[in-house]
């Protein structure tokens, strides 16, 4: 809106608080998620067909930021179960401890206990109270008790059971209807690529043979009773050309930030004391040109200023 109203909003609401540039795509997704949480349907504005929404677009246009915004919103409501994988391409790159699944003579099924333990810790930290109300499909008790029992094990015992507990917890979350569930997976197309692991014949292992990657890379086959997947493509690095999961509806295309959005962003940074250059039409035109509408950090903007 007009600068006067923007300044009044900053003084009354945003001052000394972290801020995020609200993108149109994020507002649409949050509207759809709100509808799902209140009505059990996915008719929001715009209509969100199950099993969710995919984001695509050129690198640097803000896909990850939109996912982060929606995750933050869902957590802040206190209503949602949230499972968030911000960098799942790490599952594909051969880092950390891994095991070959027992009974697989070719050695092409990969288990990753360290990643599995990290995922369980994050799920617990974000959803502790709600997990206590969801029965654990992998055994007796609830999901919170299952994760606590796993974390109390010795290191060697964790290595053997970590992936199985993740699978059990996710199956429990899929089946539950007590809470709306958001599974947010950035770089979701990376999970459909070819990993850096090799089987015993030295053949590269595809993502479909990495248990955790296959689990979180599902989209159409997710079978959530009261949940939705929010996935974003990576368009940089090793997996930039891997296609998104097949989906009847075209992915939501995220374009670069507009000139007006850039002005809003610069005004906020100036109000926060992070940008001291006067905001003129010439400056906005210049930065809009050099960034090509990409989302950049304040330090990147401050450098040319």
Coordinates of C-alpha atoms in Angstrom, one line a residue:
X1 CA 0.0 0.0 0.0
X2 CA 1.0 3.7 0.2
X3 CA 4.2 4.5 2.0
X4 CA 2.3 6.2 4.9
X5 CA 0.3 3.0 5.6
X6 CA 3.4 0.8 5.2
X7 CA 5.2 2.9 7.8
X8 CA 2.3 2.8 10.2
X9 CA 2.1 -1.0 9.8
X10 CA 5.9 -1.3 10.5
X11 CA 5.7 0.9 13.6
X12 CA 2.7 -1.0 15.1
X13 CA 3.4 -4.6 14.1
X14 CA 6.8 -5.3 12.5
X15 CA 9.2 -3.2 14.5
X16 CA 11.8 -5.3 16.3
X17 CA 10.2 -8.4 14.9
X18 CA 11.5 -10.8 12.2
X19 CA 9.7 -10.3 8.9
X20 CA 9.0 -12.2 5.7
X21 CA 7.9 -11.0 2.3
X22 CA 4.5 -12.6 1.8
X23 CA 4.3 -14.0 -1.7
X24 CA 1.1 -14.5 -3.5
X25 CA 1.8 -18.3 -3.9
X26 CA 2.3 -18.6 -0.1
X27 CA -1.0 -16.9 0.6
X28 CA -2.8 -19.2 -1.8
X29 CA -1.2 -22.3 -0.2
X30 CA -1.9 -21.1 3.3
X31 CA -5.6 -20.5 2.3
X32 CA -5.9 -24.0 1.1
X33 CA -4.2 -25.4 4.2
X34 CA -6.5 -23.4 6.4
X35 CA -9.5 -24.8 4.5
X36 CA -8.2 -28.4 5.0
X37 CA -7.7 -27.9 8.7
X38 CA -11.2 -26.5 9.3
X39 CA -13.3 -28.6 6.9
X40 CA -11.3 -31.7 6.2
X41 CA -11.5 -30.9 2.5
X42 CA -8.9 -29.4 0.2
X43 CA -11.0 -26.8 -1.6
X44 CA -9.2 -23.7 -0.4
X45 CA -8.4 -20.8 -2.7
X46 CA -7.2 -21.9 -5.1
X47 CA -8.5 -25.5 -5.1
X48 CA -5.9 -27.9 -3.8
X49 CA -6.5 -31.4 -5.1
X50 CA -5.0 -34.2 -2.9
X51 CA -2.3 -35.1 -2.3
X52 CA -1.0 -31.5 -2.3
X53 CA 0.9 -28.8 -4.2
X54 CA 4.2 -28.8 -6.1
X55 CA 6.2 -25.6 -6.7
X56 CA 8.5 -25.1 -9.6
X57 CA 10.3 -22.2 -11.2
X58 CA 13.8 -20.8 -12.0
X59 CA 16.5 -20.9 -9.4
X60 CA 16.4 -18.1 -6.8
X61 CA 12.8 -17.1 -7.2
X62 CA 11.8 -18.0 -3.7
X63 CA 10.4 -21.5 -3.8
X64 CA 12.2 -22.6 -0.6
X65 CA 11.1 -19.4 1.1
X66 CA 7.5 -20.1 0.3
X67 CA 7.8 -23.6 1.7
X68 CA 9.5 -22.2 4.9
X69 CA 6.7 -19.6 5.2
X70 CA 4.0 -22.3 5.0
X71 CA 5.8 -24.5 7.5
X72 CA 6.1 -21.6 9.9
X73 CA 2.5 -20.8 9.5
X74 CA 1.3 -24.4 10.1
X75 CA 3.5 -24.7 13.2
X76 CA 2.4 -21.3 14.6
X77 CA -1.3 -22.3 14.4
X78 CA -0.8 -25.1 17.0
X79 CA -3.2 -27.3 15.0
X80 CA -0.9 -29.0 12.5
X81 CA 1.4 -31.9 12.6
X82 CA 4.4 -30.8 10.6
X83 CA 7.1 -33.0 9.1
X84 CA 9.7 -30.8 7.2
X85 CA 12.7 -31.9 5.2
X86 CA 14.5 -28.7 4.1
X87 CA 17.5 -30.4 2.4
X88 CA 16.6 -34.0 1.4
X89 CA 19.2 -34.0 -1.4
X90 CA 21.6 -35.0 1.4
X91 CA 19.9 -38.4 1.4
X92 CA 21.2 -38.9 -2.1
X93 CA 24.8 -37.7 -1.8
X94 CA 26.4 -40.6 0.1
X95 CA 27.1 -38.7 3.3
X96 CA 27.1 -40.2 6.8
X97 CA 26.7 -43.7 8.0
X98 CA 24.8 -46.1 5.8
X99 CA 23.9 -49.8 5.7
X100 CA 22.8 -52.2 3.0
X101 CA 19.5 -53.8 3.8
X102 CA 19.7 -57.4 5.0
X103 CA 18.6 -60.0 2.5
X104 CA 19.4 -57.8 -0.5
X105 CA 22.1 -59.8 -2.3
X106 CA 22.8 -57.0 -4.8
X107 CA 23.3 -54.5 -1.9
X108 CA 21.2 -51.9 -3.6
X109 CA 18.8 -51.1 -0.9
X110 CA 20.3 -48.4 1.3
X111 CA 19.5 -47.6 5.0
X112 CA 20.7 -44.4 6.6
X113 CA 20.4 -44.6 10.4
X114 CA 22.0 -41.2 11.1
X115 CA 19.6 -39.3 8.9
X116 CA 16.7 -41.3 10.3
X117 CA 17.7 -40.3 13.9
X118 CA 17.9 -36.6 12.9
X119 CA 14.4 -36.8 11.2
X120 CA 12.9 -38.4 14.4
X121 CA 14.4 -35.7 16.6
X122 CA 13.0 -33.0 14.4
X123 CA 9.6 -34.6 14.3
X124 CA 9.6 -34.9 18.1
X125 CA 10.7 -31.3 18.6
X126 CA 8.0 -29.9 16.4
X127 CA 5.1 -32.2 17.4
X128 CA 5.7 -33.6 20.9
X129 CA 2.2 -33.1 22.4
X130 CA 0.4 -34.3 19.3
X131 CA 2.5 -37.4 18.9
X132 CA 1.4 -38.6 22.3
X133 CA -2.2 -38.8 21.0
X134 CA -1.3 -41.0 17.9
X135 CA -1.0 -44.7 18.1
X136 CA 2.2 -46.1 16.9
X137 CA 1.7 -48.6 14.0
X138 CA 5.1 -50.3 14.5
X139 CA 4.3 -51.6 18.0
X140 CA 2.6 -50.7 21.2
X141 CA 2.0 -47.3 22.7
X142 CA 2.0 -43.9 20.9
X143 CA 4.4 -42.2 18.6
X144 CA 5.9 -40.0 21.3
X145 CA 6.7 -43.1 23.4
X146 CA 8.1 -44.9 20.3
X147 CA 10.5 -42.1 19.5
X148 CA 11.6 -41.7 23.2
X149 CA 12.2 -45.4 23.5
X150 CA 14.3 -45.3 20.3
X151 CA 16.4 -42.3 21.5
X152 CA 17.1 -44.0 24.8
X153 CA 18.8 -47.0 23.1
X154 CA 22.5 -47.5 22.7
X155 CA 24.2 -46.3 19.6
X156 CA 24.5 -49.8 18.1
X157 CA 20.8 -50.5 18.7
X158 CA 19.8 -47.2 17.1
X159 CA 21.7 -48.1 14.0
X160 CA 19.6 -51.3 13.6
X161 CA 16.2 -49.7 14.3
X162 CA 16.3 -46.0 13.2
X163 CA 14.9 -46.4 9.7
X164 CA 12.2 -48.8 10.8
X165 CA 11.1 -46.3 13.5
X166 CA 10.9 -43.5 10.9
X167 CA 8.8 -45.7 8.6
X168 CA 6.6 -46.7 11.5
X169 CA 6.0 -43.1 12.7
X170 CA 5.3 -41.9 9.2
X171 CA 2.8 -44.7 8.6
X172 CA 1.1 -43.7 11.9
X173 CA 0.9 -40.1 10.8
X174 CA -0.6 -41.1 7.5
X175 CA -3.3 -43.1 9.1
X176 CA -4.3 -40.7 11.8
X177 CA -7.2 -38.2 11.5
X178 CA -6.8 -36.4 14.8
X179 CA -4.7 -33.6 13.4
X180 CA -4.1 -32.1 9.9
X181 CA -0.7 -33.2 8.7
X182 CA 1.7 -31.1 6.5
X183 CA 4.6 -33.0 5.0
X184 CA 6.9 -30.3 3.4
X185 CA 9.7 -31.5 1.2
X186 CA 12.0 -29.0 -0.4
X187 CA 14.1 -30.3 -3.4
X188 CA 11.5 -33.1 -3.8
X189 CA 12.6 -33.9 -7.3
X190 CA 16.1 -34.8 -6.1
X191 CA 14.6 -37.8 -4.4
X192 CA 13.8 -39.2 -7.8
X193 CA 17.3 -38.9 -9.1
X194 CA 20.3 -41.2 -9.1
X195 CA 22.3 -41.2 -5.8
X196 CA 26.0 -41.2 -5.2
X197 CA 25.7 -44.7 -3.6
X198 CA 26.6 -47.8 -5.5
X199 CA 25.4 -51.4 -5.1
X200 CA 27.8 -54.4 -4.9
X201 CA 28.1 -54.4 -8.7
X202 CA 29.2 -50.7 -8.6
X203 CA 26.0 -49.7 -10.3
X204 CA 24.6 -46.3 -9.1
X205 CA 21.7 -46.7 -6.8
X206 CA 18.4 -44.8 -7.8
X207 CA 16.5 -42.9 -5.2
X208 CA 13.7 -45.5 -5.3
X209 CA 16.2 -47.9 -3.6
X210 CA 17.1 -45.6 -0.8
X211 CA 14.5 -46.3 1.9
X212 CA 14.2 -42.7 3.3
X213 CA 14.3 -41.1 -0.1
X214 CA 11.6 -43.4 -1.4
X215 CA 9.5 -42.7 1.7
X216 CA 9.5 -39.0 1.4
X217 CA 9.7 -38.8 -2.4
X218 CA 6.2 -40.4 -2.8
X219 CA 3.6 -37.9 -3.9
X220 CA 0.6 -39.5 -5.6
X221 CA 1.0 -42.7 -3.6
X222 CA 1.3 -41.0 -0.2
X223 CA -2.2 -42.1 1.0
X224 CA -2.6 -39.5 3.8
X225 CA -6.0 -39.7 5.6
X226 CA -5.9 -36.1 6.7
X227 CA -2.7 -34.7 5.3
X228 CA -1.1 -33.0 2.3
X229 CA 2.4 -32.8 0.8
X230 CA 4.0 -29.5 -0.1
X231 CA 6.9 -30.1 -2.5
X232 CA 9.3 -27.7 -4.2
X233 CA 11.8 -28.4 -7.0
X234 CA 15.5 -27.7 -6.9
X235 CA 16.7 -26.1 -10.0
X236 CA 20.4 -25.8 -9.1
X237 CA 23.1 -28.3 -8.5
X238 CA 23.3 -32.0 -9.3
X239 CA 19.5 -32.7 -9.4
X240 CA 18.4 -29.5 -11.2
X241 CA 17.1 -31.3 -14.3
X242 CA 15.4 -34.2 -12.5
X243 CA 11.6 -33.9 -13.3
X244 CA 9.1 -33.4 -10.5
X245 CA 6.8 -36.3 -9.6
X246 CA 4.1 -36.9 -12.1
X247 CA 0.9 -35.0 -11.2
X248 CA -2.3 -34.4 -13.1
X249 CA -2.2 -30.7 -12.2
X250 CA 0.6 -28.5 -13.4
X251 CA 3.0 -27.4 -10.7
X252 CA 2.6 -23.9 -9.3
X253 CA 5.1 -21.7 -11.1
X254 CA 7.0 -19.3 -8.9
X255 CA 8.2 -16.3 -10.8
X256 CA 10.8 -13.8 -9.5
X257 CA 9.8 -11.0 -7.1
X258 CA 8.1 -8.0 -8.7
X259 CA 9.3 -4.5 -8.6
X260 CA 6.7 -3.6 -6.0
X261 CA 7.7 -6.6 -3.8
X262 CA 11.4 -5.4 -4.1
X263 CA 10.4 -2.0 -2.9
X264 CA 8.5 -3.5 0.0
X265 CA 11.5 -5.6 0.9
X266 CA 13.9 -2.6 0.7
X267 CA 11.7 -0.5 2.8
X268 CA 11.5 -3.1 5.5
X269 CA 15.3 -3.5 5.5
X270 CA 15.8 0.2 5.7
X271 CA 13.3 0.5 8.6
X272 CA 15.2 -2.3 10.4
X273 CA 18.5 -0.4 10.0
X274 CA 20.0 -2.9 7.6
X275 CA 20.0 -0.7 4.5
X276 CA 21.0 3.0 4.6
X277 CA 20.8 3.9 0.9
X278 CA 17.8 6.1 0.0
X279 CA 15.2 4.1 -1.9
X280 CA 14.7 5.8 -5.2
X281 CA 13.1 4.7 -8.4
X282 CA 16.5 4.5 -10.0
X283 CA 17.8 2.2 -7.2
X284 CA 14.8 -0.1 -7.5
X285 CA 15.2 -0.2 -11.3
X286 CA 18.9 -1.0 -11.0
X287 CA 18.5 -3.8 -8.3
X288 CA 15.5 -5.3 -10.1
X289 CA 17.7 -5.5 -13.2
X290 CA 20.8 -7.0 -11.6
X291 CA 18.9 -9.5 -9.5
X292 CA 16.6 -10.6 -12.4
X293 CA 13.7 -10.8 -9.9
X294 CA 15.6 -13.4 -7.7
X295 CA 15.2 -13.4 -4.0
X296 CA 18.5 -12.3 -2.5
X297 CA 19.8 -11.6 1.0
X298 CA 20.2 -8.1 2.5
X299 CA 24.0 -8.4 2.3
X300 CA 23.7 -9.2 -1.4
X301 CA 21.6 -6.1 -2.0
X302 CA 23.8 -3.9 0.2
X303 CA 26.9 -4.7 -1.8
X304 CA 25.9 -3.0 -5.0
X305 CA 24.2 -0.2 -2.9

